[in-house]
mmCIF file of C-alpha atoms in Angstrom:
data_model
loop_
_atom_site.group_PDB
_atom_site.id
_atom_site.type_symbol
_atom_site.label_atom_id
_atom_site.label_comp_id
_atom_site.label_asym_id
_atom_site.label_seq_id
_atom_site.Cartn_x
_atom_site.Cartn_y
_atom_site.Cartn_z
ATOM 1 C CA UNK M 110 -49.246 -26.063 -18.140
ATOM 2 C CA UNK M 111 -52.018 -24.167 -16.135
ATOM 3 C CA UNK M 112 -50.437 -22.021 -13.517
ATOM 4 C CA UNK M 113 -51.684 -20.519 -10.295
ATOM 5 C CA UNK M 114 -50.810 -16.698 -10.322
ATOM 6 C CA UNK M 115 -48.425 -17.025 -13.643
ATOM 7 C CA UNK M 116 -48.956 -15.891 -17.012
ATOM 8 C CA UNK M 117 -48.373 -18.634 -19.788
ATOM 9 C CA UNK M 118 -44.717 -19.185 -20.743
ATOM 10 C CA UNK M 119 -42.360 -16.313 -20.417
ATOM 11 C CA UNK M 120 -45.070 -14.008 -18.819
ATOM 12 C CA UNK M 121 -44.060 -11.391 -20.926
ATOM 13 C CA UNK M 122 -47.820 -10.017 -20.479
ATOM 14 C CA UNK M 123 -47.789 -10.326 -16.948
ATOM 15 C CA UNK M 124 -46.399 -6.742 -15.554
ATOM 16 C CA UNK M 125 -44.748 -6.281 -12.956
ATOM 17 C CA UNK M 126 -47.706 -7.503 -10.296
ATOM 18 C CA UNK M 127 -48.260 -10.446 -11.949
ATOM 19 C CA UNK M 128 -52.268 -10.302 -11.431
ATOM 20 C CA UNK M 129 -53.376 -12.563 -13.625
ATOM 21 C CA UNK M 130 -56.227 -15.251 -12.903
ATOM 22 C CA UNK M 131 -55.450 -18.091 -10.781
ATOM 23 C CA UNK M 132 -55.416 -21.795 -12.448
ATOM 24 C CA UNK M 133 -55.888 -24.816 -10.980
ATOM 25 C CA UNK M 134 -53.495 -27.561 -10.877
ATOM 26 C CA UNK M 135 -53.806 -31.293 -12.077
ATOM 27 C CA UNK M 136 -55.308 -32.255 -9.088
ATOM 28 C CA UNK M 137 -58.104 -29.309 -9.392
ATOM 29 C CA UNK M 138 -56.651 -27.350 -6.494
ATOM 30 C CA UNK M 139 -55.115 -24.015 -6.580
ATOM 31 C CA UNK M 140 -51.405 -23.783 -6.324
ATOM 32 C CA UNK M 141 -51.111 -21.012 -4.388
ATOM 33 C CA UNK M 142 -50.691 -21.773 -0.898
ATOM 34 C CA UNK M 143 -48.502 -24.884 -1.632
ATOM 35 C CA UNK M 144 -44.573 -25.062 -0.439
ATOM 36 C CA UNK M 145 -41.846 -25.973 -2.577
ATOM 37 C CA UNK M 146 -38.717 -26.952 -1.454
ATOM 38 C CA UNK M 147 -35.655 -25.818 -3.404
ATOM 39 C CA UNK M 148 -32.254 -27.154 -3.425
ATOM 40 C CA UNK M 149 -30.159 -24.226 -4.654
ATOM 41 C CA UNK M 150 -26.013 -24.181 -5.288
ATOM 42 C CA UNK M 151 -26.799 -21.029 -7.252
ATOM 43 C CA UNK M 152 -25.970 -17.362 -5.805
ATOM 44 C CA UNK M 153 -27.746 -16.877 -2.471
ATOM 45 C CA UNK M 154 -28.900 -13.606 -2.578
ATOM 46 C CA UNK M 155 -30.009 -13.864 -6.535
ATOM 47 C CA UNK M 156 -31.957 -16.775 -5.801
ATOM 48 C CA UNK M 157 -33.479 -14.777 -2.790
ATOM 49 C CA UNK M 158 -34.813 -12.175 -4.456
ATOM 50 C CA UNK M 159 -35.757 -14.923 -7.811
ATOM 51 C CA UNK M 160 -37.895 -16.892 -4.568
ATOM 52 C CA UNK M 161 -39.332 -13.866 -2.706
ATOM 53 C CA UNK M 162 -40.768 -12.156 -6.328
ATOM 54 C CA UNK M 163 -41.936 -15.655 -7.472
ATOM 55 C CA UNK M 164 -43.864 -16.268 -4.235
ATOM 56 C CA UNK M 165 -45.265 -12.830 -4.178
ATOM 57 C CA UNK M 166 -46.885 -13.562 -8.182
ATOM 58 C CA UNK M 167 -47.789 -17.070 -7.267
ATOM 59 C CA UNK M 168 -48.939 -17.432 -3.461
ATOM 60 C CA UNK M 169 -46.223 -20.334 -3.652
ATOM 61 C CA UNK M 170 -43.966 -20.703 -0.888
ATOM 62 C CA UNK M 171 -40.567 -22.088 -1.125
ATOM 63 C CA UNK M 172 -38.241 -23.283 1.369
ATOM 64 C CA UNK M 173 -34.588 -22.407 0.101
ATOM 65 C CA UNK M 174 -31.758 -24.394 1.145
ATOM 66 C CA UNK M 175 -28.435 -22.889 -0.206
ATOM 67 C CA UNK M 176 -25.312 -24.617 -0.320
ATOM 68 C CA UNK M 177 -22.409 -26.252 -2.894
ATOM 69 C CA UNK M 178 -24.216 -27.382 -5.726
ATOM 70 C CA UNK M 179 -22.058 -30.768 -5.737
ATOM 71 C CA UNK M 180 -22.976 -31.595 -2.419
ATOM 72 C CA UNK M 181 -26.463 -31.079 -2.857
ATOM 73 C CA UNK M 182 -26.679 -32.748 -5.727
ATOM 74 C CA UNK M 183 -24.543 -35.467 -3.556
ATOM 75 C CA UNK M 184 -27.134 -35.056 -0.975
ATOM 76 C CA UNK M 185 -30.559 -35.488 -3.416
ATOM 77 C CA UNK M 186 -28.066 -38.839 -4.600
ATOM 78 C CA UNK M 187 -27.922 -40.027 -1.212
ATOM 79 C CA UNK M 188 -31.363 -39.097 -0.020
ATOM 80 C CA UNK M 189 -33.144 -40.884 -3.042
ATOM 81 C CA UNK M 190 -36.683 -40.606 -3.685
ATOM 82 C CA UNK M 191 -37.406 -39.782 0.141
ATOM 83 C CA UNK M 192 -35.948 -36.524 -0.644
ATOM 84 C CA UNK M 193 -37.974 -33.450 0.225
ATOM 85 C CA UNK M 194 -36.352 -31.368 -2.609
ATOM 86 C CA UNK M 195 -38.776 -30.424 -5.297
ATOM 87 C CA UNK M 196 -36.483 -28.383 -7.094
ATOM 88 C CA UNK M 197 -32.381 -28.626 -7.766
ATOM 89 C CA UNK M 198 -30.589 -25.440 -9.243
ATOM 90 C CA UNK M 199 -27.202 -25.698 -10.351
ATOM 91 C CA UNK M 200 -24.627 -23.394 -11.244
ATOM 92 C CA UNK M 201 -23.306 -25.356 -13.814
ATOM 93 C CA UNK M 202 -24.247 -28.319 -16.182
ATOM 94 C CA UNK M 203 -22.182 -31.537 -14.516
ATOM 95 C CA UNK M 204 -24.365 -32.068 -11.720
ATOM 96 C CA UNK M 205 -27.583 -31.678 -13.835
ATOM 97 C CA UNK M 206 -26.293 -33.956 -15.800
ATOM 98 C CA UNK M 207 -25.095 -36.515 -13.136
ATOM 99 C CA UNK M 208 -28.826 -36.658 -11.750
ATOM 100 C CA UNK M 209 -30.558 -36.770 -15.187
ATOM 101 C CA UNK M 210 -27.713 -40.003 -15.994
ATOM 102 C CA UNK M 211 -29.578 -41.143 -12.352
ATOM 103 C CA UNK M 212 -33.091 -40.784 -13.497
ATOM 104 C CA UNK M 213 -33.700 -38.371 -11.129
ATOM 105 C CA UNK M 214 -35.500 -35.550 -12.947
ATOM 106 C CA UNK M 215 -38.679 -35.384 -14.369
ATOM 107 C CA UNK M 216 -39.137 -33.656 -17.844
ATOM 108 C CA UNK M 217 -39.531 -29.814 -18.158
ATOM 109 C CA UNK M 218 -42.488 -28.835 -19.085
ATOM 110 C CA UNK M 219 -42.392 -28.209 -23.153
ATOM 111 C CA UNK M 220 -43.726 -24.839 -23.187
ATOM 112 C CA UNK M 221 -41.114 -23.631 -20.188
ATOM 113 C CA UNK M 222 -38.428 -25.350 -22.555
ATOM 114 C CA UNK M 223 -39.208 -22.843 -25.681
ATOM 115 C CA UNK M 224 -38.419 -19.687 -23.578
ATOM 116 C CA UNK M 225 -34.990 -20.293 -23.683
ATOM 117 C CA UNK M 226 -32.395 -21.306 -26.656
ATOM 118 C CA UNK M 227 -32.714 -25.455 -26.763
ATOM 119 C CA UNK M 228 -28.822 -25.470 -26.774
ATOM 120 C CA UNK M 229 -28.705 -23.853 -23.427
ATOM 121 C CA UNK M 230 -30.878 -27.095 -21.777
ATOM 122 C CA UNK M 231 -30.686 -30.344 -21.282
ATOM 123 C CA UNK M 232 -31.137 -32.179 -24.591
ATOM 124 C CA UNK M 233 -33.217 -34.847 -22.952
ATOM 125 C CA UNK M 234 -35.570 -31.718 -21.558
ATOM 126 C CA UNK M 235 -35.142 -33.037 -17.912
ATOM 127 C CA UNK M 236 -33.706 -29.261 -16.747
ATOM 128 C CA UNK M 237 -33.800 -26.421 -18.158
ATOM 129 C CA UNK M 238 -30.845 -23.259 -18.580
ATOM 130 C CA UNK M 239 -31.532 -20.302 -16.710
ATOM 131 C CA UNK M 240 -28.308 -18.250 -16.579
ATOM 132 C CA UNK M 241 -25.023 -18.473 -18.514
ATOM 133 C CA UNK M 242 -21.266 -17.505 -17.296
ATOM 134 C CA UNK M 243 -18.241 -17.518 -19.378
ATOM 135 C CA UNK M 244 -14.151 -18.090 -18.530
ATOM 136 C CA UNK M 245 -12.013 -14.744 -18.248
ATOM 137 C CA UNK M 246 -8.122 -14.266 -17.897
ATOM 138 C CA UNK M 247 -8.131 -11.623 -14.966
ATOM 139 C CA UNK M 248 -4.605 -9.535 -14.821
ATOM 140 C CA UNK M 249 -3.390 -7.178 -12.568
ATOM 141 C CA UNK M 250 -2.640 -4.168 -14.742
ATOM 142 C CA UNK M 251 -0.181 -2.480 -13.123
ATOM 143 C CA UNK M 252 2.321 -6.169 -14.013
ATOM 144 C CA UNK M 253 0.388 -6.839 -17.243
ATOM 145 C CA UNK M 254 -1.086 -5.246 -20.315
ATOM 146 C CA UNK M 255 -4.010 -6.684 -22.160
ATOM 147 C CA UNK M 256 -1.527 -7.614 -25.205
ATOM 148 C CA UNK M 257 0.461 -9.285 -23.091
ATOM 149 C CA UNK M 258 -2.618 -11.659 -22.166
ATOM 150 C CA UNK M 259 -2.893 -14.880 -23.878
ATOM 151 C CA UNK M 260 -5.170 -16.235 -26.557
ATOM 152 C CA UNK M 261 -5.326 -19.678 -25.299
ATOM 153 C CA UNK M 262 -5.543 -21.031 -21.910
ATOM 154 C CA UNK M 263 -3.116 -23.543 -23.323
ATOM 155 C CA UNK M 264 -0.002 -21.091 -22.511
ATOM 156 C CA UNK M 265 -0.544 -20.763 -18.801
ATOM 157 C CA UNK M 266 1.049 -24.125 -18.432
ATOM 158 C CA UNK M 267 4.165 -22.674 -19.993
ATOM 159 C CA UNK M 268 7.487 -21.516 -18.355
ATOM 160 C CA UNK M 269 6.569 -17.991 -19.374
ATOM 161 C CA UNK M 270 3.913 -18.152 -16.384
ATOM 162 C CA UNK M 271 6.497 -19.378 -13.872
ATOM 163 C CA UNK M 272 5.337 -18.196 -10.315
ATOM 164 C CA UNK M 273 2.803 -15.602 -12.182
ATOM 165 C CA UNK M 274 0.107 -18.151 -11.640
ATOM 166 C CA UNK M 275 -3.071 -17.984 -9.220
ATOM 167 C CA UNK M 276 -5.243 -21.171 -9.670
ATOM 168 C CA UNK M 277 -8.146 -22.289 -8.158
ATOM 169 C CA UNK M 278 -8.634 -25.921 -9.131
ATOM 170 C CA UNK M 279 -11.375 -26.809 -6.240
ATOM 171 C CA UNK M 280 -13.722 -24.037 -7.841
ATOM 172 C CA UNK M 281 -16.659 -26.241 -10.056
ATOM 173 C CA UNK M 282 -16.311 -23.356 -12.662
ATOM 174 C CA UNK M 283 -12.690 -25.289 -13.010
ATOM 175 C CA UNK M 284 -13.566 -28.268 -13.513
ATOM 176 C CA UNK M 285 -15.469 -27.576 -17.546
ATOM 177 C CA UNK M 286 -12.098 -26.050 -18.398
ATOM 178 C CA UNK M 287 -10.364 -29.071 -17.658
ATOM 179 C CA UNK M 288 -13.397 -31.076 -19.372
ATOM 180 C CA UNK M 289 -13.083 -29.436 -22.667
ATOM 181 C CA UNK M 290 -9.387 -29.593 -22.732
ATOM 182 C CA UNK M 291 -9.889 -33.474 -22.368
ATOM 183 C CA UNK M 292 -12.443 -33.111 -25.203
ATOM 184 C CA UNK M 293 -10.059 -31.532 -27.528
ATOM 185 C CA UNK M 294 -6.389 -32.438 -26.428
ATOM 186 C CA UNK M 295 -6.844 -35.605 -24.998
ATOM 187 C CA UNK M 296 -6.184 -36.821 -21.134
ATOM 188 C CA UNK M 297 -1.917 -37.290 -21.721
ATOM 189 C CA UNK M 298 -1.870 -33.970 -22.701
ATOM 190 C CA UNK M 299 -4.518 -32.578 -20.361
ATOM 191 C CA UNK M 300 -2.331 -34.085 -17.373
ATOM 192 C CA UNK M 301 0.816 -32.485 -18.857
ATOM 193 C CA UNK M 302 -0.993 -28.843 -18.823
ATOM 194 C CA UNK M 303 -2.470 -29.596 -15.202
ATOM 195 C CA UNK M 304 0.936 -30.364 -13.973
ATOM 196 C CA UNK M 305 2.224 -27.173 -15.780
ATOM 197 C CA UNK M 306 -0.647 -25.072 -14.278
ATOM 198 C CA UNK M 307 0.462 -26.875 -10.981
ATOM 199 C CA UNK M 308 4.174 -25.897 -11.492
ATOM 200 C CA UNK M 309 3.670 -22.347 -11.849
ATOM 201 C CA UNK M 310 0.575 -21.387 -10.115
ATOM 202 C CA UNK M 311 -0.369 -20.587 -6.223
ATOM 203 C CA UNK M 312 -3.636 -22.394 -5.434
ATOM 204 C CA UNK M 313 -6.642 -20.738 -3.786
ATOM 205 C CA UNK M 314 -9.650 -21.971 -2.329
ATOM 206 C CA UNK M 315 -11.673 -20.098 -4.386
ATOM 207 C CA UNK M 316 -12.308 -17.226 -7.745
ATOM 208 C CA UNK M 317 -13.319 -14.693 -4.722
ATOM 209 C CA UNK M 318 -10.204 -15.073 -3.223
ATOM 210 C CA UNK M 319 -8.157 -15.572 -6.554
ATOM 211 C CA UNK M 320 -9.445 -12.319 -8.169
ATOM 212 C CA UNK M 321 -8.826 -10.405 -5.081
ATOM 213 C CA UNK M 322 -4.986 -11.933 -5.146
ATOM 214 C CA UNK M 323 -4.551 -10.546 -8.834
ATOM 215 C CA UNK M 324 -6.106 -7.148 -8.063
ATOM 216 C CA UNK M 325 -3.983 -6.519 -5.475
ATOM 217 C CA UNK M 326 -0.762 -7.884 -6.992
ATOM 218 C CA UNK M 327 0.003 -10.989 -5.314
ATOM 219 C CA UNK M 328 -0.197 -12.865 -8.566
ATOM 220 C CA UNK M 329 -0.226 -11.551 -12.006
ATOM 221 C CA UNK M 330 -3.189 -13.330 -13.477
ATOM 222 C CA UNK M 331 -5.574 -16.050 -13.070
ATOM 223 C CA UNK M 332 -8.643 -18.024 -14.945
ATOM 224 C CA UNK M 333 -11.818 -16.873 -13.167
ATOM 225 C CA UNK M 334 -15.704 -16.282 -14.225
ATOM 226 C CA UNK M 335 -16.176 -13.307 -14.987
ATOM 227 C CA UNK M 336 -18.991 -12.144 -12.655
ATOM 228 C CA UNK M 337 -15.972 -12.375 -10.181
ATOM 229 C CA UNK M 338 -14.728 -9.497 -11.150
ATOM 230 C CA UNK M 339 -17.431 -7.405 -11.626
ATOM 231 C CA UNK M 340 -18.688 -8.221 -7.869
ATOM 232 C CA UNK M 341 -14.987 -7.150 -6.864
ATOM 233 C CA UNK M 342 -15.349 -3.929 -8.633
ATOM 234 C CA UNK M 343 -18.813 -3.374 -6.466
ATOM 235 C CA UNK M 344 -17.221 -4.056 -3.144
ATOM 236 C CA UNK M 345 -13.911 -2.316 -3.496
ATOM 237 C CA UNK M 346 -15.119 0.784 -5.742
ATOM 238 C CA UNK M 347 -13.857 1.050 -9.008
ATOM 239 C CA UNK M 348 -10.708 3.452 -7.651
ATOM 240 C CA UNK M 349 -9.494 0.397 -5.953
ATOM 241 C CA UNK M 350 -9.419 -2.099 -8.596
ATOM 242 C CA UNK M 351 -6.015 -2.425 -10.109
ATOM 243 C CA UNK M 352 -7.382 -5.697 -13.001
ATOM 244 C CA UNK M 353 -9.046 -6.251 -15.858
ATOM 245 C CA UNK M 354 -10.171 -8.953 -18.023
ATOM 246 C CA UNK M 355 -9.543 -10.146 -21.495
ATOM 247 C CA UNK M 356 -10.856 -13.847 -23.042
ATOM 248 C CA UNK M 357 -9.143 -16.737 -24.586
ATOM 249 C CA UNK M 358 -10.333 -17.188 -28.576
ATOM 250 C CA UNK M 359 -13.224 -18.830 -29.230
ATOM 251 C CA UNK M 360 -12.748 -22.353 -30.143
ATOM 252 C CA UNK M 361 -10.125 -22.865 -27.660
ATOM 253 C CA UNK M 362 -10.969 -25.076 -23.950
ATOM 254 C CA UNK M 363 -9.911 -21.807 -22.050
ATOM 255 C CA UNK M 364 -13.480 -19.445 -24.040
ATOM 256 C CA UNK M 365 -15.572 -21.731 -21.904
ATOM 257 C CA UNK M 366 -19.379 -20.466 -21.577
ATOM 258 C CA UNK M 367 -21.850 -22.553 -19.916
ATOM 259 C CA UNK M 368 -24.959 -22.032 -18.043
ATOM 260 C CA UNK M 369 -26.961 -22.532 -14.600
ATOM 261 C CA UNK M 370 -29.890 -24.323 -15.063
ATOM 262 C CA UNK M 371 -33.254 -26.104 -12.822
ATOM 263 C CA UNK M 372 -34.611 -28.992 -13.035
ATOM 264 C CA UNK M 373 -37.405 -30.905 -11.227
ATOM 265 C CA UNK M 374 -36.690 -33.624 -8.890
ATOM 266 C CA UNK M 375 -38.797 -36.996 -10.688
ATOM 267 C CA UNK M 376 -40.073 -37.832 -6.446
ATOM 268 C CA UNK M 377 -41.486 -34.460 -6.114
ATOM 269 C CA UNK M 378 -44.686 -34.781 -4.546
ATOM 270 C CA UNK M 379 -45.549 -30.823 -5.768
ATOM 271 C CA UNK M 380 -45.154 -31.636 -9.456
ATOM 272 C CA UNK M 381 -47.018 -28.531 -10.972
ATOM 273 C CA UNK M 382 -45.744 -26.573 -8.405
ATOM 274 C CA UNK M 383 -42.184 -27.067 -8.608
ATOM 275 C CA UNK M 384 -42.682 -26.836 -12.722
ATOM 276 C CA UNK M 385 -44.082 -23.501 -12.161
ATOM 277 C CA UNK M 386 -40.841 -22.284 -10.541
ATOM 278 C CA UNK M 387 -39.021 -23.536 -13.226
ATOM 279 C CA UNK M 388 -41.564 -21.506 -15.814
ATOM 280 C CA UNK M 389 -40.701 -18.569 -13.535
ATOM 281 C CA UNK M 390 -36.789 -18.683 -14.025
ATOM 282 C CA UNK M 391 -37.146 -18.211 -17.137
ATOM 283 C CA UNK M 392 -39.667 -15.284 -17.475
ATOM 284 C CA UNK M 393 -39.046 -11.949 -18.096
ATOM 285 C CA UNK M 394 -39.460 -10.836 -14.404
ATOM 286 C CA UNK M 395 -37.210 -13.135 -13.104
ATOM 287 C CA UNK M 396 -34.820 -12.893 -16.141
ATOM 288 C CA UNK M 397 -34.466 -8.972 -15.657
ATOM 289 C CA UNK M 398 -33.880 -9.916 -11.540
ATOM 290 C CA UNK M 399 -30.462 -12.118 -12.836
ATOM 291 C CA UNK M 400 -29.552 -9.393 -15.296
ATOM 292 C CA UNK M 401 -29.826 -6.469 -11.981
ATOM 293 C CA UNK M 402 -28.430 -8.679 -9.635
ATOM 294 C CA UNK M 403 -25.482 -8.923 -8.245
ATOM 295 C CA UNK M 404 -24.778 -12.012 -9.766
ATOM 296 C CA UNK M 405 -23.769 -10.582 -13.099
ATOM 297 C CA UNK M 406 -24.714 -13.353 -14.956
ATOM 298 C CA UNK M 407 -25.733 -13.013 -18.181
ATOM 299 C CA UNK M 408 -30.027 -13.397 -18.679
ATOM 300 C CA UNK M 409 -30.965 -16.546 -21.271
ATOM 301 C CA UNK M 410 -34.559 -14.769 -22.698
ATOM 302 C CA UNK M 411 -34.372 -12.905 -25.383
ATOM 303 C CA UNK M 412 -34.907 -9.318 -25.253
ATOM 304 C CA UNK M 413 -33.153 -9.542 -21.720
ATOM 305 C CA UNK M 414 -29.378 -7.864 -21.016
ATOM 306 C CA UNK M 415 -27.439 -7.353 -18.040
ATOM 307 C CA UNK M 416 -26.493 -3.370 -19.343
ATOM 308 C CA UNK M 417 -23.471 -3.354 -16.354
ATOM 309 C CA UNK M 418 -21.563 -5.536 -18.184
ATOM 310 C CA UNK M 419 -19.202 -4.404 -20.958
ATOM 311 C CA UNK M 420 -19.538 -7.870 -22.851
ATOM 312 C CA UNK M 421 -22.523 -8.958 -24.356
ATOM 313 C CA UNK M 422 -23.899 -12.445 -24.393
ATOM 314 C CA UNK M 423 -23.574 -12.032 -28.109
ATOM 315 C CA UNK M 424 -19.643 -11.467 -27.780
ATOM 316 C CA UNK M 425 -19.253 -14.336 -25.581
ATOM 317 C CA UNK M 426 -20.120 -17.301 -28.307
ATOM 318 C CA UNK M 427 -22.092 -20.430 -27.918
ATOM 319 C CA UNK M 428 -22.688 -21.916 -25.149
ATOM 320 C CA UNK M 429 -20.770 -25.427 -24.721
ATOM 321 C CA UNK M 430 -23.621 -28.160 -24.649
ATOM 322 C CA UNK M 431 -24.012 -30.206 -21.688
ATOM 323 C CA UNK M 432 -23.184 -33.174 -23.708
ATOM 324 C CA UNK M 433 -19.695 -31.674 -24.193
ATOM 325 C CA UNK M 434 -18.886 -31.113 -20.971
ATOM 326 C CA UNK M 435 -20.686 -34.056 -19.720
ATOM 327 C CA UNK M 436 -21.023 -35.139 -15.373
ATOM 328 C CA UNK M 437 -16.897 -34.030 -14.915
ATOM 329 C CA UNK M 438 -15.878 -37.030 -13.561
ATOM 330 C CA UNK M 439 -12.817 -37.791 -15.948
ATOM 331 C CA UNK M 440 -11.624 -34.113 -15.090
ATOM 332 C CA UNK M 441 -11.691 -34.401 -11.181
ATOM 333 C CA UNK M 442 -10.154 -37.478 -11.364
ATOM 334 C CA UNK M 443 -7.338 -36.160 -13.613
ATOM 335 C CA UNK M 444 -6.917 -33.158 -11.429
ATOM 336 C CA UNK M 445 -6.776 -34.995 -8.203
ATOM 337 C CA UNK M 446 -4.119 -37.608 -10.216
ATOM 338 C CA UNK M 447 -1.671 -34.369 -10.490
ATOM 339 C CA UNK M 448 -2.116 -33.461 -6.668
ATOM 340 C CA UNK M 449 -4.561 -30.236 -7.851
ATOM 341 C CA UNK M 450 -7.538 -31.743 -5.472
ATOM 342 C CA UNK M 451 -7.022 -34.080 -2.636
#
């Protein structure tokens, strides 16, 4: 696709001003100078500084509305083609997928598609991965050492983790542990673990204030993201931090990576527009913004690494297809069967 103010694909050749020619659109006007509306349950301050560069090498303006990426996805549901999104980023894959099962995306541009891994997008090509997290256990290690953390997140449900616990079921970065688990266990047994989990665990409202509860003892361990942790370590200063992190083995429902993706609302009325931002997100300029951020995500585009973290991408393993973990539905339900959600 032509872009105003973009390089083609990845703009790998772009530099950091991004001067290239102007294109013209479908319509034989120039992009720049258009507004997009975005629709963003992604970090606030990452996508701030993805919208601000993007604008700056496009002439493109975007309004940014920020919020939980269920309920906006809820919202673009509710709103239906009226909408005035243009754009939807999600943190992870189940709402994607709920609004792609809607018809509610239009298809990424094929070129944008090729910057990234296909595994890491939608298979249908209706969005498109731009960032990937994966599951850590998070211990505080002046109760625990890192032998003493568990291979599978299959043992937290044990008596062993009797009132050691910190959960934090309402968190959507739950919910694809709970989905996999379901995958490979099956739901009987995935509603015996939740009600183990439930047994021996304090809940918390959310992985900022879970983490926070492990480092400074409350608990002895929890499941978290780990980007988490690393933003705990920023704020507190590494003297302060009394945790650490280890990872389930691969293979099991508890070495869950998955990514944060963008896709294009199908009642857009800025079609090339809103496809440029999502050829954006996945060039180099904006991938080396996610890897300095302080989202501490890890970058899809080759050739791109977030150097602060002291796992690679590589380490980390596959990322779980959005097929496997599918819209989520089956694990809230579950979860709010054992008296985890209300």
């Amino acid at each position: 696709m032509s872009l105003a103010g973009l390089c083609v694909l990845s703009l790998t050749a772009c530099g950091s001003s991004g001067t290239s020619s102007a294109s013209s659109s479908a319509s034989g006007g120039s992009l720049a100078g258009q507004t997009i509306t975005v629709y963003s349950g992604q970090h606030e301050q990452t996508m701030g500084a993805l919208v601000k560069d993007f604008t700056t090498r496009t002439g493109i303006k975007v309004q940014l509305r920020s919020g939980d990426e269920a309920e906006l996805a809820n919202q673009l549901l509710v709103e239906g083609p009226a909408s005035p999104a243009d754009v939807y980023v999600s943190e992870n894959p189940q709402t994607l997928t709920t609004l792609e099962e809607k018809g509610r995306l239009a298809k990424v541009d094929a070129s944008t598609l090729a910057a990234v891994p296909a595994g890491d997008s939608s298979a249908q090509g209706d969005w498109i991965g731009v960032s990937a997290r994966e599951a850590a256990f998070v211990y505080n290690t002046g109760k625990l050492t890192a032998a003493q953390a568990p291979t599978s997140v299959k043992d937290l449900a044990t008596a062993a983790w009797k009132g050691k616990l910190g959960i934090a079921p309402s968190e959507t970065d739950f919910t694809p542990i709970v989905t996999l688990m379901i995958k490979t266990e099956g739901e009987a047994a995935t509603k015996t673990w939740l009600q183990g989990l439930k047994d021996n665990g304090k809940v918390y409202d959310s992985n900022e204030d879970l983490v926070a509860a492990v480092n400074r003892g409350e608990v002895e361990a929890g499941v978290i993201d780990h980007y988490y942790w690393y933003r705990l370590r920023d704020e507190q200063g590494a003297s302060n931090i009394h945790s650490a992190m280890s990872y389930f083995a691969q293979g099991d429902p508890g070495a869950l990576v998955d990514v944060s993706g963008a896709g294009v609302l199908a009642s857009s009325r800025h079609q090339a527009a809103a496809q440029a931002f999502l050829t954006y997100l996945v060039s180099k300029p904006a991938q080396q913004i996610v890897a300095t951020s302080e989202s501490y995500e890890y970058p899809l585009l080759a050739g791109v690494a977030d150097t602060r973290l002291t796992r690679s991408f590589q380490q980390a393993g596959p990322v779980d297809s959005a097929a496997s973990l599918g819209d989520g539905k089956q694990a809230l339900a579950l979860m709010q069967n054992v008296g985890l959600l209300s």
